[in-house]
XYZ file of C-alpha atoms in Angstrom:
689
model
C 91.626 92.180 33.959
C 92.739 90.990 38.266
C 92.403 93.969 39.735
C 89.203 93.588 37.621
C 87.865 90.583 38.841
C 88.642 91.911 42.526
C 86.336 94.827 42.372
C 83.286 92.024 40.766
C 84.378 89.997 44.174
C 84.507 93.212 46.346
C 80.881 93.805 45.076
C 79.335 90.401 45.414
C 80.873 90.278 49.043
C 79.296 93.069 49.363
C 76.103 93.124 48.499
C 76.014 89.113 50.080
C 76.409 90.735 53.553
C 73.993 93.712 52.000
C 71.110 90.290 51.803
C 72.378 88.130 54.246
C 71.867 91.454 56.995
C 68.738 92.471 54.824
C 67.146 88.398 56.348
C 68.613 88.238 59.612
C 66.088 90.926 60.353
C 63.147 89.650 57.925
C 63.514 86.927 59.633
C 61.118 86.051 62.421
C 63.392 85.224 65.853
C 61.753 82.258 66.299
C 62.761 81.029 62.807
C 66.153 82.199 63.178
C 66.320 79.512 66.726
C 66.266 77.439 64.083
C 69.277 78.351 62.150
C 71.825 75.937 62.394
C 74.923 76.570 64.867
C 78.550 74.806 64.101
C 81.689 75.025 66.207
C 85.046 74.012 64.328
C 87.618 72.961 65.196
C 91.213 72.796 63.245
C 92.420 69.026 64.662
C 95.563 68.497 62.222
C 97.062 70.563 60.222
C 100.623 69.972 58.103
C 102.294 72.486 59.609
C 104.021 74.018 56.730
C 105.002 72.403 53.144
C 107.632 71.987 50.322
C 108.320 71.553 46.474
C 109.081 68.470 47.435
C 106.575 67.777 50.165
C 103.421 69.735 48.895
C 100.469 68.119 50.126
C 98.548 70.076 53.057
C 96.487 67.540 55.193
C 93.767 69.393 57.169
C 91.831 67.158 59.646
C 88.226 70.143 60.627
C 85.601 68.443 63.309
C 82.442 70.054 62.737
C 79.448 69.905 65.940
C 76.521 70.816 66.089
C 75.781 73.367 68.975
C 72.670 73.841 67.813
C 69.443 72.434 68.648
C 68.401 71.066 64.668
C 70.112 68.329 62.346
C 72.478 69.567 59.913
C 71.989 68.468 56.112
C 73.277 68.366 52.487
C 77.064 68.760 53.609
C 79.943 70.065 51.607
C 82.941 71.728 52.843
C 84.856 75.072 50.858
C 88.220 75.383 51.611
C 89.446 78.849 50.126
C 93.220 79.890 50.027
C 94.201 84.176 49.365
C 97.246 85.840 48.155
C 100.781 85.527 49.922
C 101.309 87.570 53.614
C 103.945 90.819 53.468
C 103.838 91.648 57.126
C 102.594 91.026 60.146
C 99.743 93.363 60.465
C 98.065 91.223 57.459
C 98.953 87.762 58.669
C 97.254 88.930 62.405
C 94.539 90.731 60.233
C 93.669 86.863 58.496
C 93.436 85.100 61.402
C 90.026 87.077 61.662
C 88.954 87.675 58.712
C 90.351 84.998 56.691
C 92.022 85.289 53.057
C 91.723 88.464 50.929
C 93.014 89.445 47.455
C 93.000 87.349 45.034
C 91.721 83.907 46.104
C 91.280 80.432 45.337
C 88.090 78.280 46.296
C 88.740 74.512 46.375
C 85.372 72.979 46.918
C 85.774 69.199 47.612
C 82.718 66.970 46.854
C 79.642 67.272 49.035
C 80.284 64.824 52.383
C 76.706 62.883 52.931
C 74.826 62.273 56.130
C 73.663 64.498 58.593
C 75.060 65.693 61.983
C 72.166 65.917 64.184
C 72.220 68.198 67.572
C 75.099 67.654 69.997
C 76.596 65.017 67.821
C 80.010 65.691 65.354
C 81.672 64.725 63.230
C 84.872 64.582 60.745
C 86.055 66.524 57.684
C 89.121 65.383 56.431
C 91.273 68.222 53.371
C 93.936 67.228 50.785
C 95.893 69.604 49.010
C 98.289 69.970 46.707
C 99.979 73.000 47.033
C 102.219 73.030 44.185
C 99.501 72.171 41.916
C 98.304 76.172 42.959
C 99.508 78.882 40.460
C 98.764 81.290 43.429
C 101.355 79.775 45.337
C 104.875 80.842 44.219
C 106.885 78.284 42.893
C 110.355 80.590 43.650
C 110.236 82.127 47.238
C 109.199 80.425 50.441
C 105.730 82.519 51.627
C 102.841 82.248 54.099
C 99.293 82.067 52.735
C 95.729 82.957 54.974
C 93.377 79.996 53.756
C 89.443 79.979 54.695
C 88.017 76.368 55.906
C 83.484 76.914 55.784
C 81.371 74.235 56.762
C 78.080 74.101 54.585
C 75.091 73.247 54.325
C 72.707 73.093 50.658
C 75.644 75.143 49.357
C 74.828 77.836 52.405
C 77.703 78.199 54.796
C 76.914 77.972 58.359
C 80.505 78.161 59.784
C 84.415 79.064 58.979
C 87.482 78.755 60.891
C 90.868 80.511 59.020
C 94.426 79.431 59.596
C 97.553 79.867 58.483
C 99.350 77.984 54.999
C 103.589 78.160 55.341
C 105.564 76.887 51.939
C 109.159 76.839 52.237
C 110.668 76.159 48.114
C 114.383 76.123 49.414
C 115.871 75.819 53.096
C 116.086 78.943 54.753
C 120.040 80.300 54.006
C 120.019 81.815 57.618
C 117.390 80.573 60.325
C 116.847 83.197 62.835
C 117.802 82.436 66.660
C 114.506 80.935 68.497
C 114.558 81.456 72.847
C 112.527 79.814 73.745
C 111.615 78.326 77.482
C 108.075 76.821 78.675
C 107.388 77.547 82.404
C 106.330 74.643 84.520
C 103.873 76.449 87.363
C 100.848 76.192 89.216
C 99.020 77.967 91.507
C 99.344 76.964 95.452
C 97.161 73.804 96.170
C 98.278 72.796 99.764
C 96.736 74.790 102.248
C 98.863 76.044 105.628
C 97.052 72.437 107.570
C 98.906 70.333 104.196
C 96.014 69.374 102.905
C 94.800 69.439 98.875
C 92.024 71.889 98.186
C 92.640 72.756 94.772
C 91.719 70.222 92.636
C 92.403 71.569 89.305
C 96.246 70.697 90.622
C 95.503 67.168 90.363
C 93.691 67.545 86.589
C 96.759 69.656 85.886
C 99.153 66.397 86.815
C 96.936 64.297 85.615
C 97.815 62.134 82.489
C 95.850 64.799 79.772
C 96.422 67.549 82.421
C 98.201 70.593 81.108
C 101.216 69.949 83.246
C 101.341 66.305 82.210
C 101.127 67.370 78.831
C 103.976 70.079 78.742
C 105.848 67.106 80.800
C 105.366 64.997 78.305
C 105.794 67.254 74.717
C 109.627 68.327 76.305
C 110.205 64.322 76.573
C 108.841 63.916 73.221
C 109.830 66.533 71.473
C 112.504 68.188 71.819
C 114.277 65.325 74.015
C 112.843 62.586 71.704
C 114.265 64.634 68.790
C 117.006 63.141 66.983
C 118.803 66.744 66.029
C 119.319 69.172 69.212
C 117.011 71.156 69.755
C 117.938 73.402 73.530
C 114.276 74.377 75.490
C 115.123 76.211 78.773
C 112.429 74.700 81.712
C 111.546 77.235 84.215
C 109.742 74.846 87.748
C 108.859 76.755 90.223
C 110.318 74.509 93.258
C 106.739 74.464 94.872
C 104.918 73.072 92.840
C 108.056 70.284 93.089
C 107.278 70.231 96.825
C 103.454 69.012 95.980
C 104.311 66.625 94.278
C 106.733 65.107 96.953
C 103.648 65.380 99.349
C 101.342 64.182 97.158
C 103.461 61.137 95.713
C 103.542 59.042 99.609
C 99.173 60.247 100.105
C 97.930 63.500 100.936
C 94.240 64.784 102.255
C 91.945 66.772 100.574
C 90.778 69.816 102.946
C 87.502 67.368 102.380
C 89.153 64.992 105.029
C 89.242 61.968 101.902
C 92.954 59.955 102.039
C 94.283 59.691 99.209
C 96.749 57.086 99.595
C 100.161 56.741 98.020
C 98.944 53.355 95.677
C 96.806 55.850 93.592
C 95.489 58.499 91.533
C 96.030 61.698 91.919
C 99.169 60.183 93.678
C 100.641 57.696 90.837
C 99.847 60.599 88.528
C 102.858 62.831 91.132
C 105.236 60.242 91.314
C 104.967 59.481 87.826
C 105.002 63.294 87.252
C 108.466 63.280 89.059
C 110.233 60.869 87.644
C 109.740 62.139 84.689
C 111.204 65.346 85.088
C 113.931 64.115 86.116
C 114.994 62.188 83.397
C 113.921 65.920 80.942
C 115.703 68.185 83.252
C 119.068 65.701 83.097
C 119.034 65.471 78.821
C 122.010 68.526 78.268
C 119.140 70.609 75.859
C 116.603 71.215 78.408
C 118.121 73.589 80.584
C 116.661 74.353 84.229
C 116.096 77.555 85.897
C 114.107 78.164 88.963
C 112.877 80.728 90.361
C 111.940 81.373 94.191
C 110.822 78.570 96.292
C 107.410 79.836 96.547
C 107.579 81.589 93.365
C 107.427 85.876 94.822
C 108.059 88.686 92.811
C 111.368 90.029 93.947
C 109.535 94.521 93.958
C 107.117 93.295 96.722
C 109.656 91.428 98.798
C 112.950 93.944 98.481
C 110.217 96.970 98.993
C 108.982 96.058 102.214
C 112.790 95.159 103.684
C 112.113 91.541 103.311
C 115.070 90.876 101.124
C 116.551 88.187 104.190
C 113.042 86.230 103.142
C 113.945 86.253 99.480
C 117.530 84.498 100.791
C 115.817 82.189 101.979
C 113.887 81.479 99.188
C 116.256 81.354 96.742
C 118.383 78.706 98.731
C 115.669 76.538 99.272
C 114.559 77.176 95.013
C 118.369 75.904 93.832
C 117.997 72.981 97.134
C 114.834 71.999 96.120
C 115.393 71.529 92.771
C 118.810 69.547 93.999
C 116.302 67.031 95.734
C 114.469 66.712 93.448
C 115.084 66.180 90.004
C 119.112 66.166 90.907
C 120.219 68.758 89.040
C 121.598 71.566 89.034
C 119.932 75.164 88.055
C 121.488 77.483 85.618
C 123.116 79.952 87.952
C 123.425 82.520 85.269
C 120.055 82.702 84.115
C 116.904 83.845 86.358
C 112.984 84.542 84.903
C 111.363 86.794 87.645
C 108.161 85.796 89.126
C 105.087 87.359 87.444
C 108.083 88.963 85.098
C 108.460 91.627 87.568
C 111.358 93.872 87.507
C 112.621 97.208 89.379
C 115.771 99.132 89.563
C 115.888 97.257 93.096
C 114.651 93.758 91.929
C 118.068 93.892 88.907
C 120.649 95.122 91.578
C 119.850 91.696 93.808
C 119.752 89.118 90.258
C 123.026 90.863 89.500
C 125.190 90.100 92.694
C 123.730 86.849 92.612
C 125.472 86.194 89.254
C 122.745 86.497 86.601
C 123.353 87.281 84.066
C 120.452 86.705 81.156
C 117.086 87.698 82.933
C 113.700 85.720 81.267
C 111.604 88.543 80.854
C 108.027 89.641 79.827
C 107.861 91.636 76.263
C 107.225 94.931 78.733
C 109.913 94.905 80.422
C 111.049 97.284 79.056
C 110.700 99.881 76.827
C 110.613 98.797 72.975
C 111.153 101.960 69.623
C 109.230 101.431 67.635
C 110.746 99.668 63.966
C 111.200 100.418 60.455
C 108.610 99.380 58.398
C 106.793 97.682 61.985
C 109.333 94.758 62.634
C 109.694 93.099 65.395
C 111.225 94.685 67.803
C 114.760 93.819 68.703
C 114.970 90.043 71.374
C 117.083 91.537 74.209
C 118.265 94.229 75.315
C 120.945 95.334 77.925
C 120.116 97.184 81.223
C 122.945 98.105 83.667
C 121.547 97.694 87.536
C 122.004 100.215 90.460
C 125.343 98.388 90.546
C 126.400 99.377 87.353
C 126.692 95.050 86.650
C 124.839 94.708 83.299
C 122.171 92.248 82.280
C 121.617 90.639 79.437
C 116.738 91.241 78.957
C 115.389 88.339 76.558
C 112.674 90.323 75.752
C 109.242 87.573 73.839
C 107.712 89.142 70.685
C 104.770 90.595 71.557
C 102.320 89.744 68.757
C 103.197 85.542 69.307
C 102.768 86.657 73.490
C 99.721 87.758 71.992
C 98.259 85.068 69.900
C 99.653 82.610 73.349
C 97.403 85.358 75.277
C 94.872 84.609 73.485
C 91.546 83.487 75.166
C 89.466 82.481 71.634
C 91.925 81.255 69.806
C 93.500 79.040 71.714
C 90.059 77.187 72.746
C 91.232 75.791 68.788
C 94.412 74.363 70.072
C 96.103 73.121 67.095
C 95.284 76.041 65.545
C 96.260 78.104 67.264
C 99.938 77.148 67.875
C 99.608 76.475 63.791
C 99.187 80.658 64.068
C 102.079 80.329 65.752
C 104.024 79.179 63.949
C 102.413 80.945 60.722
C 103.541 84.418 63.087
C 107.228 83.952 63.546
C 107.546 82.623 59.599
C 105.776 86.004 58.412
C 109.115 87.624 61.928
C 111.354 84.793 59.872
C 110.118 86.088 56.037
C 111.312 89.955 56.809
C 114.912 89.612 56.009
C 115.736 86.099 55.742
C 118.847 86.907 53.595
C 119.733 90.375 56.529
C 122.952 92.141 55.848
C 125.651 93.578 57.922
C 125.746 95.922 60.743
C 127.061 99.789 60.100
C 129.682 98.573 61.548
C 130.839 95.057 59.565
C 129.653 93.648 61.940
C 126.693 90.890 61.096
C 123.797 90.249 61.506
C 122.063 87.692 63.120
C 118.017 88.171 63.625
C 116.248 85.875 66.963
C 112.439 86.160 68.253
C 112.098 84.813 71.732
C 109.151 82.879 73.116
C 107.296 82.237 75.903
C 105.340 79.576 76.862
C 103.164 79.914 80.395
C 102.131 76.792 82.280
C 98.284 77.797 81.953
C 98.317 76.995 77.937
C 95.762 74.904 76.971
C 97.054 70.968 77.630
C 95.954 70.439 73.743
C 98.366 72.414 73.038
C 101.641 71.239 73.865
C 102.904 69.006 71.452
C 102.103 70.258 68.421
C 103.432 74.026 69.399
C 106.461 72.425 70.814
C 106.560 69.622 67.802
C 106.593 73.125 65.117
C 108.390 75.250 66.581
C 111.145 72.721 67.111
C 111.215 71.264 63.548
C 110.599 74.716 61.967
C 113.765 75.128 58.842
C 113.192 78.843 60.206
C 114.077 78.391 63.442
C 117.467 77.405 65.304
C 116.800 77.144 68.877
C 119.301 78.386 71.222
C 119.819 78.698 74.903
C 118.064 82.250 76.927
C 122.375 82.379 77.783
C 124.206 81.605 73.983
C 120.972 83.394 73.048
C 121.976 86.643 74.464
C 125.422 86.942 73.297
C 124.292 86.149 69.668
C 121.694 89.041 68.857
C 123.040 90.806 66.898
C 122.225 94.026 67.045
C 120.717 93.916 70.831
C 118.912 97.186 72.766
C 121.012 99.420 73.835
C 120.086 100.446 77.823
C 116.927 99.014 77.646
C 114.937 101.980 80.174
C 113.068 98.976 82.398
C 109.359 99.700 83.284
C 109.557 99.681 86.907
C 106.761 97.083 88.577
C 104.420 98.369 90.734
C 103.289 94.968 92.767
C 103.783 95.348 96.293
C 101.796 93.473 99.938
C 99.851 95.541 101.826
C 102.710 97.363 104.034
C 99.840 95.110 107.171
C 100.772 92.251 105.496
C 104.151 92.155 105.320
C 104.720 93.637 109.267
C 102.830 90.379 109.566
C 105.252 88.300 108.250
C 108.357 89.835 109.974
C 106.601 89.787 112.847
C 106.017 85.799 112.335
C 109.525 85.355 111.643
C 110.890 86.673 114.816
C 108.002 84.445 116.570
C 108.921 81.441 114.902
C 113.036 82.076 115.388
C 112.034 82.000 118.888
C 110.363 79.320 119.206
C 113.780 77.443 117.737
C 115.257 78.886 120.047
C 113.481 77.248 122.518
C 113.697 74.000 121.429
C 116.708 71.172 123.067
C 116.322 68.696 120.419
C 115.959 68.953 117.153
C 111.752 68.924 115.479
C 110.870 70.185 111.958
C 107.940 72.770 112.766
C 110.361 75.768 113.044
C 111.148 74.588 109.526
C 106.958 73.842 108.285
C 106.315 76.892 109.911
C 109.026 79.168 108.090
C 108.133 77.086 105.008
C 104.540 78.951 105.398
C 105.679 81.947 104.793
C 107.597 81.433 102.538
C 104.042 80.217 100.868
C 102.529 83.795 101.695
C 105.539 85.905 99.891
C 103.882 83.657 96.702
C 102.959 86.258 93.797
C 99.454 85.314 93.438
C 98.625 86.683 96.571
C 100.208 90.355 95.819
C 97.239 90.474 93.697
C 94.644 88.375 96.046
C 96.195 89.243 100.263
C 93.843 88.481 101.754
C 93.833 84.674 100.220
C 97.524 84.696 101.767
C 96.625 85.773 105.073
C 95.865 82.150 105.947
C 99.806 81.018 105.694
C 100.859 83.067 108.219
C 97.933 83.217 110.410
C 97.972 79.963 110.796
C 101.690 80.588 111.577
C 101.138 82.583 114.369
C 98.536 80.155 115.682
C 100.736 78.002 115.846
C 103.663 79.723 117.867
C 100.756 81.910 119.694
C 100.222 78.557 121.423
C 103.250 77.238 122.380
C 104.126 80.352 123.716
C 100.706 80.177 126.452
C 101.182 77.442 126.868
C 104.593 77.724 128.444
C 103.484 80.842 130.484
C 103.751 80.958 134.896
C 100.209 80.681 136.816
C 100.403 83.747 138.852
C 96.709 83.748 139.540
C 97.499 82.399 142.793
C 98.520 85.149 145.688
C 101.882 84.318 147.504
C 102.197 85.387 151.491
C 105.354 86.001 153.275
C 105.210 85.767 157.311
C 109.313 86.227 157.129
C 110.318 88.596 155.572
C 112.702 86.554 153.638
C 111.106 83.554 151.544
C 111.081 82.346 148.803
C 108.774 81.564 145.542
C 107.668 79.039 143.404
C 106.135 80.247 141.062
C 103.895 76.662 139.005
C 105.366 76.384 135.006
C 102.976 75.803 132.010
C 103.043 72.622 130.138
C 105.766 72.747 126.876
C 104.108 69.970 125.139
C 105.464 67.316 123.708
C 109.078 67.733 123.490
C 111.054 70.264 126.382
C 111.283 73.873 125.990
C 113.624 76.463 127.220
C 112.395 79.560 128.725
C 113.871 81.822 130.475
C 111.872 84.011 133.374
C 112.802 87.080 135.315
C 111.013 89.101 138.219
C 111.234 93.108 138.679
C 110.121 94.984 141.707
C 110.741 98.208 143.846
C 109.200 96.527 146.708
C 111.920 93.202 146.734
C 115.092 92.074 146.208
C 116.818 88.957 145.278
C 119.689 87.263 146.234
C 119.967 84.778 143.296
C 119.445 86.669 140.535
C 115.748 88.024 139.025
C 116.314 86.608 135.911
C 116.891 82.554 135.546
C 116.489 79.708 132.302
C 114.718 77.521 132.832
C 114.319 73.907 130.174
C 110.951 73.138 131.153
C 110.930 69.287 130.010
C 106.606 69.048 131.746
C 103.627 70.684 132.989
C 103.997 72.207 136.391
C 107.261 72.762 136.704
C 108.428 74.653 139.910
C 110.847 78.041 139.797
C 112.662 79.274 143.087
C 113.454 82.738 143.459
C 115.273 83.416 146.444
C 113.173 86.757 147.221
C 113.997 89.626 150.445
C 111.298 92.008 151.237
C 111.723 95.032 150.916
C 108.484 96.860 153.031
C 105.302 94.711 154.868
C 101.460 94.740 153.003
C 100.326 93.919 149.885
C 102.757 94.152 146.564
C 103.668 93.432 143.640
C 106.429 91.274 141.655
C 106.068 91.645 137.491
C 106.794 88.265 135.827
C 108.284 87.929 131.908
C 109.169 85.378 130.070
C 110.676 85.095 127.613
C 112.360 82.365 124.702
C 116.446 81.890 124.483
C 116.185 84.900 122.124
C 115.808 87.396 124.287
C 111.965 87.567 122.943
C 108.281 88.658 124.581
C 106.639 84.688 124.541
C 103.936 87.818 125.970
C 102.788 90.541 127.998
C 103.882 91.541 131.639
C 102.150 89.603 133.557
C 102.105 90.340 138.060
C 102.727 88.295 140.844
C 100.463 89.598 144.088
C 102.484 89.342 147.258
C 101.740 90.422 150.506
C 104.238 90.400 153.772
C 103.223 90.763 157.269
C 107.099 91.107 158.571
C 108.566 93.876 159.645
C 112.296 94.132 158.724
C 114.062 94.824 161.620
C 116.763 97.306 159.169
C 113.719 98.763 157.913
C 112.577 99.288 161.910
C 115.315 100.915 163.330
C 116.181 103.195 159.282
C 112.059 104.720 160.510
C 113.084 104.989 164.222
C 116.493 106.767 163.828
C 114.096 109.163 161.685
C 111.842 109.967 164.037
C 114.341 110.663 166.445
C 115.796 113.171 164.553
C 112.091 114.677 164.064
C 111.900 115.549 167.403
C 115.653 116.483 167.852
C 114.887 119.020 164.922
C 111.361 120.283 167.036
C 112.638 119.556 169.612
C 115.817 122.900 168.979
C 112.764 125.103 167.269
C 110.693 124.978 170.608
C 113.335 125.941 173.017
C 114.463 129.200 170.298
C 111.312 130.100 170.317
C 111.259 130.449 174.217
C 114.672 132.286 174.155
C 113.069 134.935 171.832
């Protein structure tokens, strides 16, 4: 009977589709343009039901995006057969319910929806009263809500229903982390040039909603719920800048007591509060979130060490919290053998990876792959890689689904329930050890603001999930994927980009060695070089150049300013004398330089190298010289930093000597006499012949 009914239903569906297609082709374009266009979004949904609480409630908002009113309204609700596989589940999110269907039609809705207006509809249904819903097995059911006008369906929305008939005997382990990060919002001059960051930290923005959801769903929960928070320290640095008041790139100044500066202060306080909770594990990326392979392969390993140290120091200063030292999240998920070796050498044992960081084998029955893989770094140190589920991450990266945040949260929840349903009570392993299943979820900071509350609420309250911090999660999962093959990242900076950073690094070191008094300027310049190494600039190195160009402009200006003036020509009327060099301007703070003179035409009795501290402009440095010859001569002048770096090209100092050197005169006379004697002897011999 069911098969016959299903056949009839499919035949009717095919006929309906044909008639709709025919009407679309036959109706003129002007008439089709008048058809109602409606956008349905899910405002709220009961995450799951049980026999004791079997009412499912949905709130749907319909927005008329067309140019004609929508009248004679009604809402339809359809539930399909239970879902038995992840493939069927994901198809249901697009195609809606299949198999045996139950139609639940609500009463007609009074009123109309005018163009540009919205209307909210509420649906309530007792799943326990439906024969289609099992009272012995926990299952996921596909459902569709549709809006009708005059009985004709004009818009649909598909969402899963999760019905649990009993408390799960064996919940699966959940490792989940939330990434708190954002693109660099300030320019090298310290001005805010990305208004999107101001929007993100506003109370309704993505970063603020993310932190608020963690505080509400995790910290505010009656039960302990472990979650890891991956923090990009550069974002904390930007928040601290904003909280003190800042300047926008257009010149407008934001005071510390007005938004968004107050939003930055509030967000920092909230972050400090949740970071202090034992349920929240804080994991720090290197300071500006550089891609590890891009630095290690380019000879910037010392810079990576500085990125790491500054990142930890920033977390400690801004959040008064110590990051978990054994867990790391490589920025962008980019890894290779060199980066694994580097992480292992810094005490890391667990890596929060991407779904495709390793080659993952196909599972029987297309079940979810193991969420943990082990890989040995170049040093042979084994590392655990926690791998998010690829299908879950696919849902969290689907822009169409994310446009309806509550529906996206419910879709992720249904996917996780379907994964749990694959083996709700797994048997032991062949070696007799306990099977411990798990799933990992990575929540990027780019998620829409409205998804954070419903998503974190669902995952923290799911009876079939048991949350754990990543390191504990990796230890518990059995079996894990052994000796996984790591897919090496190919993300790299161009060679000239890396060389420019290294060049500017040497210039900053030279400037630091010149300083006599403490100064924060070298630290600011070095920080700009760290910003230039941010992972976001691997794909856009042209944008990243502005950071090291600013460093180059600053150091080059300082170096050129202190060089001596060699434009004048010196005249020496004696073989011995002194050359006074007029030095440049050190600026507001004294600077130490080394000046070296070299020439084959002069000797320097006091030495040709002097270390000089310049305290003001036009300071005179004197060198004693002894001329070896008369006439125009050249002395090469080299100016260096105390660290030994040239502060510019060699300069040529012109010196004209008019005095005759007595020693040189006697030597010349003696040489002439010797030549005359030799010539005389040769002349006498010729006469004798």
